[in-house]
mmCIF file with all atom_site columns, C-alpha atoms in Angstrom:
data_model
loop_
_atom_site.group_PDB
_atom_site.id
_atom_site.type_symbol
_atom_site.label_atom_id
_atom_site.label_alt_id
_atom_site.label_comp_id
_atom_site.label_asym_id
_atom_site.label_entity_id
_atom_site.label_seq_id
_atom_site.pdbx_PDB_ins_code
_atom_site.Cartn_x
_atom_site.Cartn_y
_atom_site.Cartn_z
_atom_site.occupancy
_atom_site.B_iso_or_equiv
_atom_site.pdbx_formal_charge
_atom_site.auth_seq_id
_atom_site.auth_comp_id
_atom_site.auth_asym_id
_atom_site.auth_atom_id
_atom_site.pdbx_PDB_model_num
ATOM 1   C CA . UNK A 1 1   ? 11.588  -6.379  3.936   1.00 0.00 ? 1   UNK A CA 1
ATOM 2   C CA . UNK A 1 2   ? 8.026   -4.900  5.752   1.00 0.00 ? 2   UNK A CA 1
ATOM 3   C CA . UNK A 1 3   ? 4.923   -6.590  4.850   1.00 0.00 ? 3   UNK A CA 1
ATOM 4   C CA . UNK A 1 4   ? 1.604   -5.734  5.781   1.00 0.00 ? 4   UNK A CA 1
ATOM 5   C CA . UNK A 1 5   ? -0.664  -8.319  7.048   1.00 0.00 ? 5   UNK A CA 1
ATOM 6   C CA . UNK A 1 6   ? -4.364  -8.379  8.249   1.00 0.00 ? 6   UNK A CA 1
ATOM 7   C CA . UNK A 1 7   ? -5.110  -10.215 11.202  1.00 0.00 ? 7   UNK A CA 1
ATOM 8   C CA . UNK A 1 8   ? -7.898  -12.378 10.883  1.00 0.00 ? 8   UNK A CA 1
ATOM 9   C CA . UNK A 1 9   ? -7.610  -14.227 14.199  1.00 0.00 ? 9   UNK A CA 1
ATOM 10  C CA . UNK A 1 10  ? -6.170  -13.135 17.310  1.00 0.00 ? 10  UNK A CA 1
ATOM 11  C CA . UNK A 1 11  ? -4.242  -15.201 19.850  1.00 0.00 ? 11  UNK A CA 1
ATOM 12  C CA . UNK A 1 12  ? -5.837  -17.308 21.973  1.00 0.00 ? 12  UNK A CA 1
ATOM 13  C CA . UNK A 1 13  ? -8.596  -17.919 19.978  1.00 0.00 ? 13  UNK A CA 1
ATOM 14  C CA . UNK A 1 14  ? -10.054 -21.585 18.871  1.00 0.00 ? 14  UNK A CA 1
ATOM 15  C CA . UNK A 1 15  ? -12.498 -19.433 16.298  1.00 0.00 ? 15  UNK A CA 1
ATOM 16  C CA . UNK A 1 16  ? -11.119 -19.339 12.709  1.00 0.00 ? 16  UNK A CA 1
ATOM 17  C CA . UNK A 1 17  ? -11.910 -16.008 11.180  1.00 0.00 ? 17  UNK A CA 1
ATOM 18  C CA . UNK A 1 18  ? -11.461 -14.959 7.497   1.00 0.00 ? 18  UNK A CA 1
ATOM 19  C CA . UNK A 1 19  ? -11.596 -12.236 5.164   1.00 0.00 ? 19  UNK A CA 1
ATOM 20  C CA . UNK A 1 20  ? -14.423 -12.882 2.992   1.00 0.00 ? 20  UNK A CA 1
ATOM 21  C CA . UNK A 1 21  ? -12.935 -11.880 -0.697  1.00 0.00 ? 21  UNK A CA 1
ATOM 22  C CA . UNK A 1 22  ? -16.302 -11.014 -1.810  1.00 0.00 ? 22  UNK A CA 1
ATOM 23  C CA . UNK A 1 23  ? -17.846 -8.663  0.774   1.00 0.00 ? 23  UNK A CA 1
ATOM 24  C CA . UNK A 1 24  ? -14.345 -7.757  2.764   1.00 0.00 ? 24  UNK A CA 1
ATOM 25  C CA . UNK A 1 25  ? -15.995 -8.669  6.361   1.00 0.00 ? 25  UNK A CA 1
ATOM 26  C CA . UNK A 1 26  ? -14.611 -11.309 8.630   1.00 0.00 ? 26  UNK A CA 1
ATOM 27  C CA . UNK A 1 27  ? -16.245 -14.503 8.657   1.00 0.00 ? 27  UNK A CA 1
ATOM 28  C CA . UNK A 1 28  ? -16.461 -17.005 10.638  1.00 0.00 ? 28  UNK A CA 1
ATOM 29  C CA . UNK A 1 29  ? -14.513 -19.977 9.107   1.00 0.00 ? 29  UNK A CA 1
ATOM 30  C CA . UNK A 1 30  ? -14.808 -22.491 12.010  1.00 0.00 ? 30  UNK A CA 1
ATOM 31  C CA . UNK A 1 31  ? -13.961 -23.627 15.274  1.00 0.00 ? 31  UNK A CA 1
ATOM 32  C CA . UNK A 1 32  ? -10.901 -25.496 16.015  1.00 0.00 ? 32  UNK A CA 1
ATOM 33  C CA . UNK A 1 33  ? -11.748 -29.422 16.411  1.00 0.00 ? 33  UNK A CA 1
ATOM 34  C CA . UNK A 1 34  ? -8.832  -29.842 19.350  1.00 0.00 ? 34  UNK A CA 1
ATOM 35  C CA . UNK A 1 35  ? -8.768  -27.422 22.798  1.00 0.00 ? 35  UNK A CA 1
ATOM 36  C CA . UNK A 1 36  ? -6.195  -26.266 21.306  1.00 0.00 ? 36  UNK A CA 1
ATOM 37  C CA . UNK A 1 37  ? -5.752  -21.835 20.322  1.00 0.00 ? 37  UNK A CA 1
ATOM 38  C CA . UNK A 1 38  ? -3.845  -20.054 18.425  1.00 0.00 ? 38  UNK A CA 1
ATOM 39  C CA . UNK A 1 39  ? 0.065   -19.412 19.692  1.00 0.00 ? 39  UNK A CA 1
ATOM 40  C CA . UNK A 1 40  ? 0.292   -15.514 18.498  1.00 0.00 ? 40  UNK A CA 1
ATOM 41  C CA . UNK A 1 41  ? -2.064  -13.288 15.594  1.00 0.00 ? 41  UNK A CA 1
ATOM 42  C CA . UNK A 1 42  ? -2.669  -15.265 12.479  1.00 0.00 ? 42  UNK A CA 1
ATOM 43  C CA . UNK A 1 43  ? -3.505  -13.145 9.576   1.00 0.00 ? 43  UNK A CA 1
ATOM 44  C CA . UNK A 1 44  ? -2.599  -13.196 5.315   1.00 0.00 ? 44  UNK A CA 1
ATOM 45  C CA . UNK A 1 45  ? -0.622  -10.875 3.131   1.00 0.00 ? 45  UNK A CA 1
ATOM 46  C CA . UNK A 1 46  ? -2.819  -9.270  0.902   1.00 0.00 ? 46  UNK A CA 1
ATOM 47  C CA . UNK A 1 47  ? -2.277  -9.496  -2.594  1.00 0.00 ? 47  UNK A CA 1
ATOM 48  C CA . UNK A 1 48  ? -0.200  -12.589 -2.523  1.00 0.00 ? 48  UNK A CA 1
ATOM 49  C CA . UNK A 1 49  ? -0.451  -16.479 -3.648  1.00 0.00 ? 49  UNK A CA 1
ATOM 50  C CA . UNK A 1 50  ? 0.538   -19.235 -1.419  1.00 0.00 ? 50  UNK A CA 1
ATOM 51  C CA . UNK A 1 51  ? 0.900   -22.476 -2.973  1.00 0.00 ? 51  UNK A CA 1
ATOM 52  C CA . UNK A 1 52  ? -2.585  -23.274 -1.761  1.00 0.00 ? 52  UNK A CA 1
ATOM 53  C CA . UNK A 1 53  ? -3.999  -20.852 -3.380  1.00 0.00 ? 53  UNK A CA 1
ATOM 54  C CA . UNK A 1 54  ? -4.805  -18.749 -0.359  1.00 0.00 ? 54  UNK A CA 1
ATOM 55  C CA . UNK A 1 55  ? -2.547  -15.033 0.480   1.00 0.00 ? 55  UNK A CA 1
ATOM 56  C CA . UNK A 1 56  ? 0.434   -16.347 2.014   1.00 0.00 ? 56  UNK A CA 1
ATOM 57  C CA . UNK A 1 57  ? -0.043  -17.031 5.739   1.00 0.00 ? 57  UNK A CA 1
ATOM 58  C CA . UNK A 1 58  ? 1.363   -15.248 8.719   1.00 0.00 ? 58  UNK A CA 1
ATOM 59  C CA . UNK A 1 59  ? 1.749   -15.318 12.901  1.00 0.00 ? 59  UNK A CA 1
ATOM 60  C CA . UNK A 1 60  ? 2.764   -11.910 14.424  1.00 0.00 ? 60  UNK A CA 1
ATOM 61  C CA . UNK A 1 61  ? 4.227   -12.200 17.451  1.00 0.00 ? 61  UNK A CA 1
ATOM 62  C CA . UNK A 1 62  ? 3.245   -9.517  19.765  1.00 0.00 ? 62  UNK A CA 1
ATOM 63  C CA . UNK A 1 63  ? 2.859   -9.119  23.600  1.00 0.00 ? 63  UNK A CA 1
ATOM 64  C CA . UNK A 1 64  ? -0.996  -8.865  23.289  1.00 0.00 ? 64  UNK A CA 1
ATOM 65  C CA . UNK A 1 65  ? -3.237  -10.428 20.766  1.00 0.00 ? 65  UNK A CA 1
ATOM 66  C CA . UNK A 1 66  ? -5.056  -7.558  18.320  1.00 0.00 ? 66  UNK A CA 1
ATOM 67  C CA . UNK A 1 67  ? -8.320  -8.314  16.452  1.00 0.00 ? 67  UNK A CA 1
ATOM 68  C CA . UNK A 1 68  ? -9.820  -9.456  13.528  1.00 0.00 ? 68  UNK A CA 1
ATOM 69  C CA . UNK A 1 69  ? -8.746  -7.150  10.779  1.00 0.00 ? 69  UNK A CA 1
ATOM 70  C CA . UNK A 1 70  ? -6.003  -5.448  12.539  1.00 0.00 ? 70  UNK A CA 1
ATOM 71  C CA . UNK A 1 71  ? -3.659  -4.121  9.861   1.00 0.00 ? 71  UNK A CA 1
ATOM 72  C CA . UNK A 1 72  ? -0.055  -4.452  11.104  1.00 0.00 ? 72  UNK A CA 1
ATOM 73  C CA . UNK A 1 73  ? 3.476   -3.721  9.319   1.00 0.00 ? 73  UNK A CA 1
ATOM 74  C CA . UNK A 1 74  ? 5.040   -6.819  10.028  1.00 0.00 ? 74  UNK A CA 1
ATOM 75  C CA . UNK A 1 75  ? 9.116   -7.808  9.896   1.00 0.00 ? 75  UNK A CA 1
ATOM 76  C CA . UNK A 1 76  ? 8.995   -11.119 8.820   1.00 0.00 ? 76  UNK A CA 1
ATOM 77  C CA . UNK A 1 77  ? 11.809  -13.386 10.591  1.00 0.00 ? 77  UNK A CA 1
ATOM 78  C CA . UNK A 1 78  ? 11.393  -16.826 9.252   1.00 0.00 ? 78  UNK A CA 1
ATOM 79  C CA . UNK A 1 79  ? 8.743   -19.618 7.901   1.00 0.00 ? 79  UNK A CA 1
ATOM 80  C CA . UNK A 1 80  ? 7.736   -22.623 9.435   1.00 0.00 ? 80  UNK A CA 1
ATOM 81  C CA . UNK A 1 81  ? 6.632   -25.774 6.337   1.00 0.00 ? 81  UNK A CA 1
ATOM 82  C CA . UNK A 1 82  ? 3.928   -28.190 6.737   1.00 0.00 ? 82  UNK A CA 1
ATOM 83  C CA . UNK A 1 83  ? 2.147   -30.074 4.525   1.00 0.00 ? 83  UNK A CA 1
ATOM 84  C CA . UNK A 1 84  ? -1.729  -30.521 4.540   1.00 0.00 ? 84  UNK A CA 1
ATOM 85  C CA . UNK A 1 85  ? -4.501  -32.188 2.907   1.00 0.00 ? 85  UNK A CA 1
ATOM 86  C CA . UNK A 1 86  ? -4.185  -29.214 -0.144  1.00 0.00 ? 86  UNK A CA 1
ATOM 87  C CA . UNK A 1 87  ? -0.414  -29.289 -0.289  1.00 0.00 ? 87  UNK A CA 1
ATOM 88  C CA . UNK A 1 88  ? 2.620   -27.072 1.145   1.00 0.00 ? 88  UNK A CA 1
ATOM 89  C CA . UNK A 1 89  ? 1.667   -24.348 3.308   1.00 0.00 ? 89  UNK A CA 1
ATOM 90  C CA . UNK A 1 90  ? 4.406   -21.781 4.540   1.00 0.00 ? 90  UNK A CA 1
ATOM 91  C CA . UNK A 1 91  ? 3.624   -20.441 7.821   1.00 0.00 ? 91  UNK A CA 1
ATOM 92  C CA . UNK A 1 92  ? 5.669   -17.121 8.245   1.00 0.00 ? 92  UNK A CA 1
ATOM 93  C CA . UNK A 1 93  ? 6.731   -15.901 11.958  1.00 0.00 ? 93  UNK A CA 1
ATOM 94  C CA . UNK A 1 94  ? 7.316   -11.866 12.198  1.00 0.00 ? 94  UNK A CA 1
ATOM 95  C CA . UNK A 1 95  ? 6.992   -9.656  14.115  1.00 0.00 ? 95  UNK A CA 1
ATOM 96  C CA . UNK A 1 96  ? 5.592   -6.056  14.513  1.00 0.00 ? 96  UNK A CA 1
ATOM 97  C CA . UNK A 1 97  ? 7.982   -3.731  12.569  1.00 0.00 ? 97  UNK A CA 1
ATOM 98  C CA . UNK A 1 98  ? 7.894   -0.854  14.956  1.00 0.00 ? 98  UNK A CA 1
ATOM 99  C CA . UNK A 1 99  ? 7.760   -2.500  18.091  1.00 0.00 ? 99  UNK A CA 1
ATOM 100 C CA . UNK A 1 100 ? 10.796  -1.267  20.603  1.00 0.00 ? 100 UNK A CA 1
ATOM 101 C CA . UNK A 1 101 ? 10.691  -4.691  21.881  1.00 0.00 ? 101 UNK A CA 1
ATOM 102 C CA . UNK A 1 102 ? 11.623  -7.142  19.778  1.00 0.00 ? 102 UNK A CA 1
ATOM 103 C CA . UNK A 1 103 ? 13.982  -4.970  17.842  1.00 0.00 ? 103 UNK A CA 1
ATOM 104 C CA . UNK A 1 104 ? 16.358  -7.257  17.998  1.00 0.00 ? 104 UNK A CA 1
ATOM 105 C CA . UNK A 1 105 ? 14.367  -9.887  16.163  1.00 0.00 ? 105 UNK A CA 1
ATOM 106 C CA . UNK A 1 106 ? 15.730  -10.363 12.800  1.00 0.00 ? 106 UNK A CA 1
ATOM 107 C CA . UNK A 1 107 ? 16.348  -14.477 12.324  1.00 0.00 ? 107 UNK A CA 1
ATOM 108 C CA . UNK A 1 108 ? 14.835  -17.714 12.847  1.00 0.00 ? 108 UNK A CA 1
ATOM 109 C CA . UNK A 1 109 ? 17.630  -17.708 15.436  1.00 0.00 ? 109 UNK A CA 1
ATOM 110 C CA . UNK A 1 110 ? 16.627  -14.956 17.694  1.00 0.00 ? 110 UNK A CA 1
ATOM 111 C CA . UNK A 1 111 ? 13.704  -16.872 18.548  1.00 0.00 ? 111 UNK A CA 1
ATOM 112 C CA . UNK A 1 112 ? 13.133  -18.360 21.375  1.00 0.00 ? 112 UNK A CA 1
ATOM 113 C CA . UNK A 1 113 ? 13.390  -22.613 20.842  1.00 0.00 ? 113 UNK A CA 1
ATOM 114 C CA . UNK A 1 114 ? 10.414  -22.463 23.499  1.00 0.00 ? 114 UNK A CA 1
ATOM 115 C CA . UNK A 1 115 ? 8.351   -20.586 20.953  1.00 0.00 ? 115 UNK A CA 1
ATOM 116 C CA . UNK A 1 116 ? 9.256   -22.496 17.706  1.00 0.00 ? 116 UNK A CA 1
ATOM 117 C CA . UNK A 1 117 ? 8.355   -25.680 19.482  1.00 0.00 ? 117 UNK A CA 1
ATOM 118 C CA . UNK A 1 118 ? 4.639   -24.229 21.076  1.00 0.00 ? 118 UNK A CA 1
ATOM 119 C CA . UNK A 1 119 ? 4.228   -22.930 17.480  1.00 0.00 ? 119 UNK A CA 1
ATOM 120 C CA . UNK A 1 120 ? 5.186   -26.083 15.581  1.00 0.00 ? 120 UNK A CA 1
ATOM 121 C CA . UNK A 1 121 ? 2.817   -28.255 18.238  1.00 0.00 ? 121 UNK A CA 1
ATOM 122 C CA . UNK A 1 122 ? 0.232   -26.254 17.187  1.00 0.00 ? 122 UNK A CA 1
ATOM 123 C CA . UNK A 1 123 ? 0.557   -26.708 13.587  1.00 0.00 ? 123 UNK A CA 1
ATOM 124 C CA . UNK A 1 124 ? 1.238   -30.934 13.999  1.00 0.00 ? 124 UNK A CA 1
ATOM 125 C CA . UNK A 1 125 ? -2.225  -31.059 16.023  1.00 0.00 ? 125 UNK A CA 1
ATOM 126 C CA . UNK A 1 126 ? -4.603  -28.110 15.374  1.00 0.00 ? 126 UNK A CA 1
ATOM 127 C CA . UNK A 1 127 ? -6.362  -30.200 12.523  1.00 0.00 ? 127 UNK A CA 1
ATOM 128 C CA . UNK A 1 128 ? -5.716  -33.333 14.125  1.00 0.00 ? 128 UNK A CA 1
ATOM 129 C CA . UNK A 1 129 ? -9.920  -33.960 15.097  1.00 0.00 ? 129 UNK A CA 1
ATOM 130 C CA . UNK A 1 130 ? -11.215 -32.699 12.181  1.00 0.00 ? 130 UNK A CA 1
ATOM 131 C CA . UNK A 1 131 ? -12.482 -34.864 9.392   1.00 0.00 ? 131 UNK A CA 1
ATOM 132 C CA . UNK A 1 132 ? -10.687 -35.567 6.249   1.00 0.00 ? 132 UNK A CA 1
ATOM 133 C CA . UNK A 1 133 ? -7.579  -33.005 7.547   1.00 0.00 ? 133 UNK A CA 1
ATOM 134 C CA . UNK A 1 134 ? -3.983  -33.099 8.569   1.00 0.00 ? 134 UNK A CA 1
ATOM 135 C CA . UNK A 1 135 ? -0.782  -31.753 9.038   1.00 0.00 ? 135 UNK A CA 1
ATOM 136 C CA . UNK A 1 136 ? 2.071   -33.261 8.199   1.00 0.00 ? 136 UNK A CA 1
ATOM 137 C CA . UNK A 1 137 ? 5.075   -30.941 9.859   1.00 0.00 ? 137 UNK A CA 1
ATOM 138 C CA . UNK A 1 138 ? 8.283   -29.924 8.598   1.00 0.00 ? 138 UNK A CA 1
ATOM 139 C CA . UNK A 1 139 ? 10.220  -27.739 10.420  1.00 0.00 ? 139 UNK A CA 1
ATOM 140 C CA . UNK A 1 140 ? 11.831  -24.008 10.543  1.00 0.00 ? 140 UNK A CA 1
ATOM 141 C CA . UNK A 1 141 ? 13.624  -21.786 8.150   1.00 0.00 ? 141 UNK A CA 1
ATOM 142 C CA . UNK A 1 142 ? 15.639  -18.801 8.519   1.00 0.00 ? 142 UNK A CA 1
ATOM 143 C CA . UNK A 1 143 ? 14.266  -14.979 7.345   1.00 0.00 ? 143 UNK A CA 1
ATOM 144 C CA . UNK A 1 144 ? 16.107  -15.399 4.045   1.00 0.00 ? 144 UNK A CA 1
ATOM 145 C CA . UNK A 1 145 ? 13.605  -17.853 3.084   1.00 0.00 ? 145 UNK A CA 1
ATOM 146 C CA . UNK A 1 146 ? 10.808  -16.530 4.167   1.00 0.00 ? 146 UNK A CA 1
ATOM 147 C CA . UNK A 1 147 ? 11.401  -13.519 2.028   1.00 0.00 ? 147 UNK A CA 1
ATOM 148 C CA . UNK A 1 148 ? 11.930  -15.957 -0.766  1.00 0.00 ? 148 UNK A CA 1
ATOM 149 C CA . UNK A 1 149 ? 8.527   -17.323 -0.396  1.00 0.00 ? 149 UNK A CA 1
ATOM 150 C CA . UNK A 1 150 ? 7.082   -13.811 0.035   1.00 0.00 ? 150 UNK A CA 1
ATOM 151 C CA . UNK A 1 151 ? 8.231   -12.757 -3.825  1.00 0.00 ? 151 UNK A CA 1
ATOM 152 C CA . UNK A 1 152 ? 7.380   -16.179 -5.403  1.00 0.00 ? 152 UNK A CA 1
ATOM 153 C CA . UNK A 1 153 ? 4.038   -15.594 -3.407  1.00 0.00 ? 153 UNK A CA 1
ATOM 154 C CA . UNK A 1 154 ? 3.209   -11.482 -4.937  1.00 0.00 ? 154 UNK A CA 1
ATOM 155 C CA . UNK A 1 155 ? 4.725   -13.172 -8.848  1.00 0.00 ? 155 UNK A CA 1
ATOM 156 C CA . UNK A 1 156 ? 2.254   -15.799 -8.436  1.00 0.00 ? 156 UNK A CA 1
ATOM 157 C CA . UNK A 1 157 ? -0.295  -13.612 -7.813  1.00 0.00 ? 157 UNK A CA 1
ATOM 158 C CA . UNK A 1 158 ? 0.786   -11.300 -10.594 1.00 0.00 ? 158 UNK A CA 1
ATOM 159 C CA . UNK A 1 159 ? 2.930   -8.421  -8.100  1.00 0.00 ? 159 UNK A CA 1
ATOM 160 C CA . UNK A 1 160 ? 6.084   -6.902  -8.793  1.00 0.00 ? 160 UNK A CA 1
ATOM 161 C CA . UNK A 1 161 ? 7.683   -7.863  -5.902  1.00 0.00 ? 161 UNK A CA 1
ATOM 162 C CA . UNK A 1 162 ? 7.422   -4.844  -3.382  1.00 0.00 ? 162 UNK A CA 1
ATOM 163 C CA . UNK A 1 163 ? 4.539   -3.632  -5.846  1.00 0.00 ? 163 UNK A CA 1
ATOM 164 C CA . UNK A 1 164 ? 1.664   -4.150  -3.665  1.00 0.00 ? 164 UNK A CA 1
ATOM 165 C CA . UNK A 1 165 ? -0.686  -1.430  -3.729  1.00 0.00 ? 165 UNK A CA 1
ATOM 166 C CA . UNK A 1 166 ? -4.307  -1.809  -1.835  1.00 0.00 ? 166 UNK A CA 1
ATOM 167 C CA . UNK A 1 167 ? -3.709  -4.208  0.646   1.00 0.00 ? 167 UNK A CA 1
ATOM 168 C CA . UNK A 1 168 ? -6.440  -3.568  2.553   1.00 0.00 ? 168 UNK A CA 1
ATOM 169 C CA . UNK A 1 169 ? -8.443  -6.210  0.214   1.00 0.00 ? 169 UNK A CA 1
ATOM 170 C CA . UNK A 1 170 ? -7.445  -9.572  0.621   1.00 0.00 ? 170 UNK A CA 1
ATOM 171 C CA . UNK A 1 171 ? -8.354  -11.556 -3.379  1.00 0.00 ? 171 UNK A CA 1
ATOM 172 C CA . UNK A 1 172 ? -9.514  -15.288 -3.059  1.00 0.00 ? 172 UNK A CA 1
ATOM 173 C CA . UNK A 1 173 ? -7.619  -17.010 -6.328  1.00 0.00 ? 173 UNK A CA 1
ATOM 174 C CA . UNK A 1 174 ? -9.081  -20.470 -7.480  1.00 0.00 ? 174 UNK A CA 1
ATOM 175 C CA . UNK A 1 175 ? -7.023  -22.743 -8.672  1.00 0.00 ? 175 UNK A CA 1
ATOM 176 C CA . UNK A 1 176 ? -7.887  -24.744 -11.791 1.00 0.00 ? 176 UNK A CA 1
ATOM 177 C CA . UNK A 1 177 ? -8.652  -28.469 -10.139 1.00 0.00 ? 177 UNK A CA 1
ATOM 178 C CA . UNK A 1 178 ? -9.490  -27.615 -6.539  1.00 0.00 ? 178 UNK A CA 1
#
């Protein structure tokens, strides 16, 4: 299962970009509180509904970082949990689709434990100076559950799964309380 995702901030980075649903441009979001940066890409799934009411979130691993906006056909290989201050947030891991490379890549366990444990140390302290946020981390799960997450995400947000057709606009959904 190939997803496309839209980068919205590039490894290495301590700026937190976003798509801005309204005007399509990348924002600004804010910088990261800690000295922390980002492990690998972090972009969204278009057309989807995470839990927190945000497109479902993704890391591409890649041997270079991209940019903001980047539109990549990902292979996604497993999901990392946390909770924060909103709720559950899946974190998926994949990587690019067509690259020669990491053809081989196709579960959680192909992953390097090196990796898994920058990427969760990331997660567990990126919010950790920032007021009224945290992360509360819970661990690593194989490819078949990240593609689980990925078609409750596209029938939350109203998709037949594998039904996805502009996703070069990422939606912001509100929901009802938050």
């Amino acid at each position: 299962m190939d997803v496309e995702v839209i980068v919205e901030t590039p490894q290495g980075s301590r700026n937190k970009y976003k798509i801005d649903p309204k005007t399509g441009r990348i924002r600004l979001d804010r910088m990261l509180f800690t000295s922390t940066v980002y492990p690998l890409d972090y972009g969204k799934i278009p057309q989807t509904l995470a839990e927190d009411g945000d497109p479902l979130d993704v890391l591409v691993w890649l041997d270079e970082p991209t940019f903001p906006g980047c539109l990549i056909t990902v292979r996604p290989i497993a999901v990392f949990w946390l909770n924060d201050e909103r709720g559950p947030d899946a974190k998926l891991l994949g990587v690019a689709a067509h690259d020669v490379r990491k053809g081989r890549i196709r579960d959680l366990s192909d992953v390097p434990r090196h990796l898994l444990n920058e990427i969760g140390h990331f997660f567990d302290i990126y919010k950790e100076l920032e007021p009224g946020k945290s992360t509360d981390v819970r661990g690593w799960m194989d490819c078949a559950e990240a593609e689980r997450v990925i078609k409750e995400a596209e029938a939350r947000a109203g998709i037949v799964p594998g039904q996805r057709t502009d996703v070069t606009r990422v939606t912001e959904v509100k929901i009802a309380g938050q």
